[in-house]
Amino acid sequence: MKQNLKDLTLPELETYFERLGEKRYRAKQVFRWLYQGVDSFDEMSDISIALREKLKEHAEITVLKIVERKISKQDGTRKYLFELSDGNMIESVFMKYKYGNSICISSQAGCRMGCIFCASGKDGLARNLSVGEMVDQILKVEQDAGEKINHVVIMGTGEPFDNYGNMSSFIKIINDKHGLHIGMRNITVSTCGIIPKISAFAEDFPQVNLAISLHASNDAERKKIMPIANKYSFDELLITCQKYTDKTGRRITFEYTLIAGKNDDIKHAEELASKLQGLLCHVNLIPMNEVSELEVKASSKPKVQQFLKKLQEKHIAATVRRELGSDIDAACGQLRLSKITL
Ligand code: SAH
């Protein structure tokens, strides 16, 4: 099988070139071309024709195919549907903020976490994305939108900590100054709370922002909406978060999607505030986006405001997330594996 060059970090590409009997610095030249968005060896003009031919024989540069794009009239958000080489579909969302352009990328085709309010997990996991498939979401969106992306959130379809190895190489490539040169602090990873990987992440990427989907104020309630809570308890999760902040000195973002009648009562806000007291964190309240096939309903606006007020009263830093792209089903939880939503 041919080696997809976009799956390799720069040190890995250098080793690969050595194995092909080539000089390491050639790897850097090729790496630069790849992340300038070049998809064919023939466009790599400072690489000899002989080496290009050799690369064609042993390696390949796979690319994602844009199947469909939707552009929000409300705020310019763009949602992309990509087809992978095996026919699976994934989505990415491009968003414009005052501070720059951001992309929300997928880490898996489908998801096996099964959170009851999320459309991405409805059909289970198809497979992990390769490193190249993750990077290519950025390259293709930059090309299509004609704009540079400077913030990356791994918050699309999939659980990034369920694909930890590929996620790690992805972060290294986009951070590399010869790659996309996106600062570690401009990258955010969102997880449903896979504890061993949170600890590994604190060691491996202390500068990358960590967001944790909490969505409940205690263990029993969390188990009702997030199956992962059966594996890792609420208390264990918060202990791990404390260790994370002790080690990294970085604030954790807790995502809390407000679901009518499940987790949006004032008593939940009080309980949450007491559990998070003293932890270096920020709570991001997410008004739930209703997904037609799912039973759960969104909390009302006054409920959301009341929840926010209670957290703030208890001195917990909290904000309500502004939803972009809701007119094109691009908001959280609305990314779907299948083409039918488009
Ligand atoms: N698996 C990761 C990342 C993908 S989900 C995680 O769990 O964090 C990204 C965020 O969108 C999570 O906080 C998730 O809970 C939230 N989300 C999922 N479905 C939603 C919905 N219907 N409405 C609002 N937010 C939702």
Short mmCIF file of C-alpha atoms and ligand atoms in Angstrom, two decimals:
data_model
loop_
_atom_site.label_atom_id
_atom_site.label_comp_id
_atom_site.label_asym_id
_atom_site.label_seq_id
_atom_site.Cartn_x
_atom_site.Cartn_y
_atom_site.Cartn_z
CA MET A 1 0.00 0.00 0.00
CA LYS A 2 1.23 3.49 -0.79
CA GLN A 3 2.14 5.81 2.07
CA ASN A 4 -0.13 8.83 2.33
CA LEU A 5 2.34 11.63 3.01
CA LYS A 6 -0.25 13.76 4.80
CA ASP A 7 -0.41 11.11 7.53
CA LEU A 8 3.16 11.88 8.64
CA THR A 9 4.55 14.52 10.96
CA LEU A 10 7.75 16.22 9.77
CA PRO A 11 10.10 13.96 11.80
CA GLU A 12 8.20 10.91 10.50
CA LEU A 13 8.45 12.18 6.93
CA GLU A 14 12.19 12.69 7.38
CA THR A 15 12.59 9.11 8.56
CA TYR A 16 10.48 7.95 5.63
CA PHE A 17 12.73 9.80 3.17
CA GLU A 18 15.81 8.28 4.75
CA ARG A 19 14.30 4.86 4.30
CA LEU A 20 13.76 5.68 0.63
CA GLY A 21 17.46 6.53 0.46
CA GLU A 22 16.82 10.28 0.22
CA LYS A 23 18.17 13.24 2.16
CA ARG A 24 16.18 14.44 5.17
CA TYR A 25 16.03 18.05 3.94
CA ARG A 26 14.07 16.86 0.91
CA ALA A 27 11.35 15.77 3.32
CA LYS A 28 11.08 19.31 4.62
CA GLN A 29 10.68 20.65 1.07
CA VAL A 30 7.88 18.18 0.37
CA PHE A 31 6.26 18.87 3.76
CA ARG A 32 6.15 22.58 2.96
CA TRP A 33 4.50 21.93 -0.39
CA LEU A 34 1.86 19.70 1.19
CA TYR A 35 0.77 22.37 3.65
CA GLN A 36 0.80 25.07 1.03
CA GLY A 37 -2.04 22.99 -0.34
CA VAL A 38 -0.23 21.29 -3.23
CA ASP A 39 -1.78 17.91 -4.02
CA SER A 40 0.40 16.57 -6.83
CA PHE A 41 4.09 15.71 -6.91
CA ASP A 42 4.43 17.41 -10.29
CA GLU A 43 3.70 20.80 -8.77
CA MET A 44 6.65 20.47 -6.38
CA SER A 45 8.98 22.45 -8.61
CA ASP A 46 12.13 22.30 -6.48
CA ILE A 47 12.01 18.50 -6.33
CA SER A 48 13.87 16.67 -9.08
CA ILE A 49 11.84 14.78 -11.65
CA ALA A 50 13.58 11.54 -10.61
CA LEU A 51 12.51 11.99 -6.99
CA ARG A 52 8.98 12.93 -8.02
CA GLU A 53 8.74 9.69 -9.98
CA LYS A 54 10.09 7.70 -7.05
CA LEU A 55 7.54 9.32 -4.74
CA LYS A 56 4.71 8.57 -7.15
CA GLU A 57 5.73 4.93 -7.05
CA HIS A 58 5.82 4.61 -3.26
CA ALA A 59 3.64 7.36 -1.90
CA GLU A 60 0.42 9.23 -2.49
CA ILE A 61 -1.29 12.43 -1.43
CA THR A 62 -4.93 11.70 -0.80
CA VAL A 63 -7.42 14.52 -0.87
CA LEU A 64 -10.91 15.02 0.45
CA LYS A 65 -13.60 15.67 -2.08
CA ILE A 66 -16.09 18.47 -1.41
CA VAL A 67 -19.50 16.97 -2.05
CA GLU A 68 -21.53 19.92 -0.89
CA ARG A 69 -21.17 23.29 0.81
CA LYS A 70 -23.78 25.41 2.53
CA ILE A 71 -23.21 29.05 3.37
CA SER A 72 -25.20 30.71 6.15
CA LYS A 73 -26.98 33.91 5.19
CA GLN A 74 -27.04 34.89 8.86
CA ASP A 75 -23.34 34.96 9.61
CA GLY A 76 -21.24 33.60 6.74
CA THR A 77 -20.67 30.24 8.44
CA ARG A 78 -19.84 27.57 5.87
CA LYS A 79 -20.61 23.92 6.32
CA TYR A 80 -18.78 21.40 4.15
CA LEU A 81 -19.64 17.82 3.41
CA PHE A 82 -16.60 15.81 2.34
CA GLU A 83 -16.37 12.37 0.85
CA LEU A 84 -13.51 10.14 1.97
CA SER A 85 -11.80 7.72 -0.40
CA ASP A 86 -13.89 4.79 0.94
CA GLY A 87 -17.18 6.64 0.49
CA ASN A 88 -17.70 7.69 4.11
CA MET A 89 -18.87 11.27 4.60
CA ILE A 90 -17.65 13.81 7.12
CA GLU A 91 -18.39 17.44 7.85
CA SER A 92 -16.43 20.53 8.80
CA VAL A 93 -17.65 24.00 9.67
CA PHE A 94 -15.87 27.29 8.93
CA MET A 95 -16.76 30.22 11.17
CA LYS A 96 -15.81 33.88 11.14
CA TYR A 97 -15.21 35.60 14.46
CA LYS A 98 -13.91 39.05 15.32
CA TYR A 99 -10.60 37.49 16.33
CA GLY A 100 -10.16 35.49 13.13
CA ASN A 101 -11.29 32.48 11.17
CA SER A 102 -12.01 29.23 12.89
CA ILE A 103 -12.73 25.70 11.73
CA CYS A 104 -14.53 22.94 13.57
CA ILE A 105 -13.20 19.63 12.30
CA SER A 106 -14.34 16.04 12.62
CA SER A 107 -12.08 13.39 14.15
CA GLN A 108 -14.12 10.30 13.27
CA ALA A 109 -16.72 9.22 10.73
CA GLY A 110 -19.62 8.78 13.14
CA CYS A 111 -19.09 8.35 16.88
CA ARG A 112 -19.54 5.54 19.38
CA MET A 113 -20.22 7.65 22.46
CA GLY A 114 -24.00 7.68 22.03
CA CYS A 115 -24.88 10.90 23.90
CA ILE A 116 -28.67 11.11 23.77
CA PHE A 117 -28.87 14.69 22.48
CA CYS A 118 -26.28 14.44 19.71
CA ALA A 119 -26.96 13.58 16.06
CA SER A 120 -23.38 12.51 15.33
CA GLY A 121 -23.58 9.31 17.33
CA LYS A 122 -26.96 8.19 16.10
CA ASP A 123 -25.57 5.65 13.63
CA GLY A 124 -22.55 4.65 15.69
CA LEU A 125 -18.92 4.75 14.63
CA ALA A 126 -17.95 4.05 11.03
CA ARG A 127 -14.20 4.50 11.58
CA ASN A 128 -11.42 6.76 12.81
CA LEU A 129 -10.18 9.48 10.49
CA SER A 130 -6.58 9.27 9.37
CA VAL A 131 -4.22 12.13 10.16
CA GLY A 132 -4.32 13.26 6.54
CA GLU A 133 -8.11 13.30 6.51
CA MET A 134 -8.10 15.58 9.53
CA VAL A 135 -5.50 17.97 8.10
CA ASP A 136 -7.13 18.01 4.70
CA GLN A 137 -10.35 19.43 6.15
CA ILE A 138 -8.40 22.61 6.91
CA LEU A 139 -6.56 22.71 3.59
CA LYS A 140 -9.66 22.20 1.49
CA VAL A 141 -11.74 24.73 3.42
CA GLU A 142 -8.96 27.33 3.21
CA GLN A 143 -8.76 26.81 -0.52
CA ASP A 144 -12.49 26.92 -1.04
CA ALA A 145 -13.17 29.92 1.21
CA GLY A 146 -10.05 31.72 -0.03
CA GLU A 147 -9.20 32.57 3.57
CA LYS A 148 -6.54 31.59 6.08
CA ILE A 149 -7.68 29.70 9.15
CA ASN A 150 -6.06 30.60 12.45
CA HIS A 151 -8.14 28.73 15.04
CA VAL A 152 -8.96 25.04 15.05
CA VAL A 153 -11.47 23.28 17.26
CA ILE A 154 -11.71 19.50 17.24
CA MET A 155 -15.37 19.50 18.11
CA GLY A 156 -17.06 18.15 15.00
CA THR A 157 -18.26 14.59 14.55
CA GLY A 158 -16.42 12.04 16.65
CA GLU A 159 -14.61 11.73 19.95
CA PRO A 160 -11.02 12.96 19.46
CA PHE A 161 -9.72 11.02 22.50
CA ASP A 162 -11.11 7.84 20.93
CA ASN A 163 -8.65 8.53 18.07
CA TYR A 164 -5.84 9.87 20.23
CA GLY A 165 -2.82 8.83 18.15
CA ASN A 166 -4.06 10.38 14.93
CA MET A 167 -5.31 13.46 16.77
CA SER A 168 -1.81 13.91 18.23
CA SER A 169 -0.07 13.76 14.85
CA PHE A 170 -2.69 16.12 13.46
CA ILE A 171 -1.94 18.71 16.15
CA LYS A 172 1.81 18.39 15.56
CA ILE A 173 1.42 18.91 11.81
CA ILE A 174 -0.84 21.93 12.00
CA ASN A 175 1.36 23.46 14.69
CA ASP A 176 4.64 22.85 12.80
CA LYS A 177 6.15 26.06 11.47
CA HIS A 178 6.70 24.32 8.15
CA GLY A 179 3.14 22.99 8.25
CA LEU A 180 0.17 25.28 8.95
CA HIS A 181 1.90 27.08 11.82
CA ILE A 182 -1.22 27.35 13.98
CA GLY A 183 -0.31 28.15 17.60
CA MET A 184 -1.01 25.50 20.25
CA ARG A 185 -3.11 28.06 22.11
CA ASN A 186 -5.28 28.50 19.02
CA ILE A 187 -6.24 24.83 19.06
CA THR A 188 -9.04 23.39 21.21
CA VAL A 189 -9.90 19.76 21.77
CA SER A 190 -13.32 18.79 23.11
CA THR A 191 -13.84 15.44 24.82
CA CYS A 192 -16.73 13.68 26.49
CA GLY A 193 -14.29 12.84 29.30
CA ILE A 194 -12.10 9.82 28.59
CA ILE A 195 -10.04 10.05 31.75
CA PRO A 196 -6.76 8.26 30.85
CA LYS A 197 -6.52 10.40 27.73
CA ILE A 198 -7.08 13.63 29.66
CA SER A 199 -4.03 12.74 31.75
CA ALA A 200 -2.00 11.90 28.64
CA PHE A 201 -3.12 15.14 27.00
CA ALA A 202 -1.91 17.20 29.99
CA GLU A 203 1.55 15.69 29.43
CA ASP A 204 1.58 15.78 25.64
CA PHE A 205 -0.14 19.07 24.85
CA PRO A 206 -0.18 21.34 27.90
CA GLN A 207 -0.66 24.43 25.71
CA VAL A 208 -3.66 23.19 23.74
CA ASN A 209 -7.05 24.24 25.11
CA LEU A 210 -9.16 21.51 26.65
CA ALA A 211 -12.95 21.52 26.64
CA ILE A 212 -14.90 18.85 28.47
CA SER A 213 -18.50 18.00 27.71
CA LEU A 214 -19.97 17.78 31.19
CA HIS A 215 -23.70 18.36 30.64
CA ALA A 216 -24.72 17.32 34.14
CA SER A 217 -24.21 18.27 37.76
CA ASN A 218 -23.93 14.78 39.21
CA ASP A 219 -23.16 11.20 38.30
CA ALA A 220 -26.71 9.84 38.16
CA GLU A 221 -27.92 12.59 35.83
CA ARG A 222 -24.83 12.35 33.64
CA LYS A 223 -25.33 8.61 33.18
CA LYS A 224 -28.81 9.27 31.84
CA ILE A 225 -27.54 11.41 28.97
CA MET A 226 -23.96 10.29 28.34
CA PRO A 227 -23.14 6.55 28.29
CA ILE A 228 -19.43 7.31 28.88
CA ALA A 229 -20.39 8.31 32.43
CA ASN A 230 -20.92 4.61 33.17
CA LYS A 231 -17.25 4.04 32.53
CA TYR A 232 -15.77 7.12 34.20
CA SER A 233 -17.59 8.57 37.17
CA PHE A 234 -18.39 12.25 37.59
CA ASP A 235 -16.21 12.58 40.69
CA GLU A 236 -13.27 10.82 39.06
CA LEU A 237 -13.63 13.16 36.10
CA LEU A 238 -13.48 16.26 38.30
CA ILE A 239 -10.45 14.90 40.16
CA THR A 240 -8.72 14.38 36.83
CA CYS A 241 -9.64 17.94 35.82
CA GLN A 242 -8.11 19.27 39.02
CA LYS A 243 -4.90 17.37 38.26
CA TYR A 244 -4.98 18.75 34.73
CA THR A 245 -5.17 22.35 35.90
CA ASP A 246 -2.52 21.74 38.58
CA LYS A 247 -0.16 20.37 35.98
CA THR A 248 -0.81 22.78 33.11
CA GLY A 249 -1.99 25.93 34.87
CA ARG A 250 -4.60 26.14 32.10
CA ARG A 251 -8.28 26.80 32.54
CA ILE A 252 -10.67 24.05 31.46
CA THR A 253 -13.83 24.87 29.56
CA PHE A 254 -16.84 22.82 30.61
CA GLU A 255 -19.49 22.51 27.95
CA TYR A 256 -22.99 22.20 29.31
CA THR A 257 -25.80 21.70 26.81
CA LEU A 258 -29.12 22.65 28.35
CA ILE A 259 -31.79 20.02 27.79
CA ALA A 260 -35.37 20.69 28.86
CA GLY A 261 -36.32 18.78 31.99
CA LYS A 262 -33.02 16.87 32.17
CA ASN A 263 -30.28 19.17 33.41
CA ASP A 264 -31.60 22.73 33.23
CA ASP A 265 -33.20 23.25 36.64
CA ILE A 266 -31.98 25.87 39.05
CA LYS A 267 -31.04 23.05 41.46
CA HIS A 268 -28.69 21.66 38.80
CA ALA A 269 -27.03 25.06 38.47
CA GLU A 270 -26.56 25.21 42.24
CA GLU A 271 -25.14 21.72 42.38
CA LEU A 272 -22.84 22.37 39.44
CA ALA A 273 -21.56 25.56 41.05
CA SER A 274 -20.77 23.75 44.27
CA LYS A 275 -18.96 20.93 42.42
CA LEU A 276 -16.84 23.36 40.37
CA GLN A 277 -16.00 25.69 43.24
CA GLY A 278 -12.25 26.36 43.33
CA LEU A 279 -11.50 24.69 39.99
CA LEU A 280 -9.79 26.80 37.31
CA CYS A 281 -12.59 26.65 34.77
CA HIS A 282 -15.18 28.36 32.65
CA VAL A 283 -18.64 27.03 31.88
CA ASN A 284 -19.89 27.34 28.34
CA LEU A 285 -23.65 26.95 28.33
CA ILE A 286 -24.89 25.64 25.00
CA PRO A 287 -28.53 26.15 24.10
CA MET A 288 -29.44 22.71 22.78
CA ASN A 289 -30.08 22.37 19.09
CA GLU A 290 -33.03 20.16 18.50
CA VAL A 291 -32.39 17.24 16.20
CA SER A 292 -35.53 15.94 14.53
CA GLU A 293 -34.84 12.23 15.11
CA LEU A 294 -33.97 12.66 18.78
CA GLU A 295 -36.45 12.80 21.64
CA VAL A 296 -34.88 15.52 23.75
CA LYS A 297 -35.98 19.15 23.66
CA ALA A 298 -34.13 22.43 24.12
CA SER A 299 -34.44 24.47 27.30
CA SER A 300 -36.34 27.73 27.01
CA LYS A 301 -34.41 31.02 26.79
CA PRO A 302 -35.47 32.15 30.28
CA LYS A 303 -34.27 28.81 31.70
CA VAL A 304 -30.90 29.30 30.03
CA GLN A 305 -30.62 32.81 31.45
CA GLN A 306 -31.68 31.66 34.91
CA PHE A 307 -29.04 28.91 34.84
CA LEU A 308 -26.38 31.40 33.78
CA LYS A 309 -27.37 33.86 36.49
CA LYS A 310 -27.18 31.23 39.20
CA LEU A 311 -23.67 30.13 38.16
CA GLN A 312 -22.50 33.73 38.07
CA GLU A 313 -24.05 34.46 41.47
CA LYS A 314 -21.98 31.57 42.80
CA HIS A 315 -18.85 33.07 41.19
CA ILE A 316 -18.46 30.47 38.49
CA ALA A 317 -17.26 32.03 35.23
CA ALA A 318 -19.93 31.23 32.67
CA THR A 319 -21.21 32.41 29.30
CA VAL A 320 -23.86 31.29 26.85
CA ARG A 321 -22.41 30.15 23.56
CA ARG A 322 -23.45 32.10 20.53
CA GLU A 323 -24.66 29.67 17.93
CA LEU A 324 -23.40 30.20 14.41
CA GLY A 325 -24.79 28.59 11.31
CA SER A 326 -28.03 27.31 12.82
CA ASP A 327 -29.86 28.12 9.56
CA ILE A 328 -27.70 25.54 7.78
CA ASP A 329 -27.77 22.84 10.47
CA ALA A 330 -24.13 23.50 11.23
CA ALA A 331 -24.52 24.16 14.94
CA CYS A 332 -23.37 21.69 17.60
CA GLY A 333 -24.89 18.27 17.45
CA GLN A 334 -26.31 18.82 14.03
CA LEU A 335 -23.41 17.43 12.05
CA ARG A 336 -24.54 14.22 10.47
CA LEU A 337 -22.71 11.38 8.87
CA SER A 338 -25.15 11.00 6.08
CA LYS A 339 -25.86 13.15 3.11
CA ILE A 340 -29.59 13.30 3.70
CA THR A 341 -29.51 16.45 5.83
CA LEU A 342 -28.23 18.50 2.91
N1 SAH B 1 -16.99 14.10 21.33
C1 SAH B 1 -16.55 15.40 21.70
C2 SAH B 1 -16.59 16.43 20.59
C3 SAH B 1 -17.79 16.47 19.71
S1 SAH B 1 -19.27 17.14 20.39
C4 SAH B 1 -17.29 15.88 22.94
O1 SAH B 1 -18.15 15.17 23.41
O2 SAH B 1 -16.97 16.93 23.45
C5 SAH B 1 -19.00 18.85 20.53
C6 SAH B 1 -19.93 19.54 21.49
O3 SAH B 1 -21.25 19.65 20.93
C7 SAH B 1 -20.09 18.76 22.77
O4 SAH B 1 -20.02 19.59 23.89
C8 SAH B 1 -21.46 18.18 22.60
O5 SAH B 1 -22.00 17.83 23.81
C9 SAH B 1 -22.19 19.30 21.91
N2 SAH B 1 -23.47 18.89 21.33
C10 SAH B 1 -23.77 17.70 20.80
N3 SAH B 1 -25.06 17.66 20.41
C11 SAH B 1 -25.59 18.84 20.69
C12 SAH B 1 -26.87 19.42 20.49
N4 SAH B 1 -27.87 18.74 19.94
N5 SAH B 1 -27.06 20.70 20.88
C13 SAH B 1 -26.06 21.39 21.45
N6 SAH B 1 -24.83 20.91 21.65
C14 SAH B 1 -24.58 19.64 21.28
#
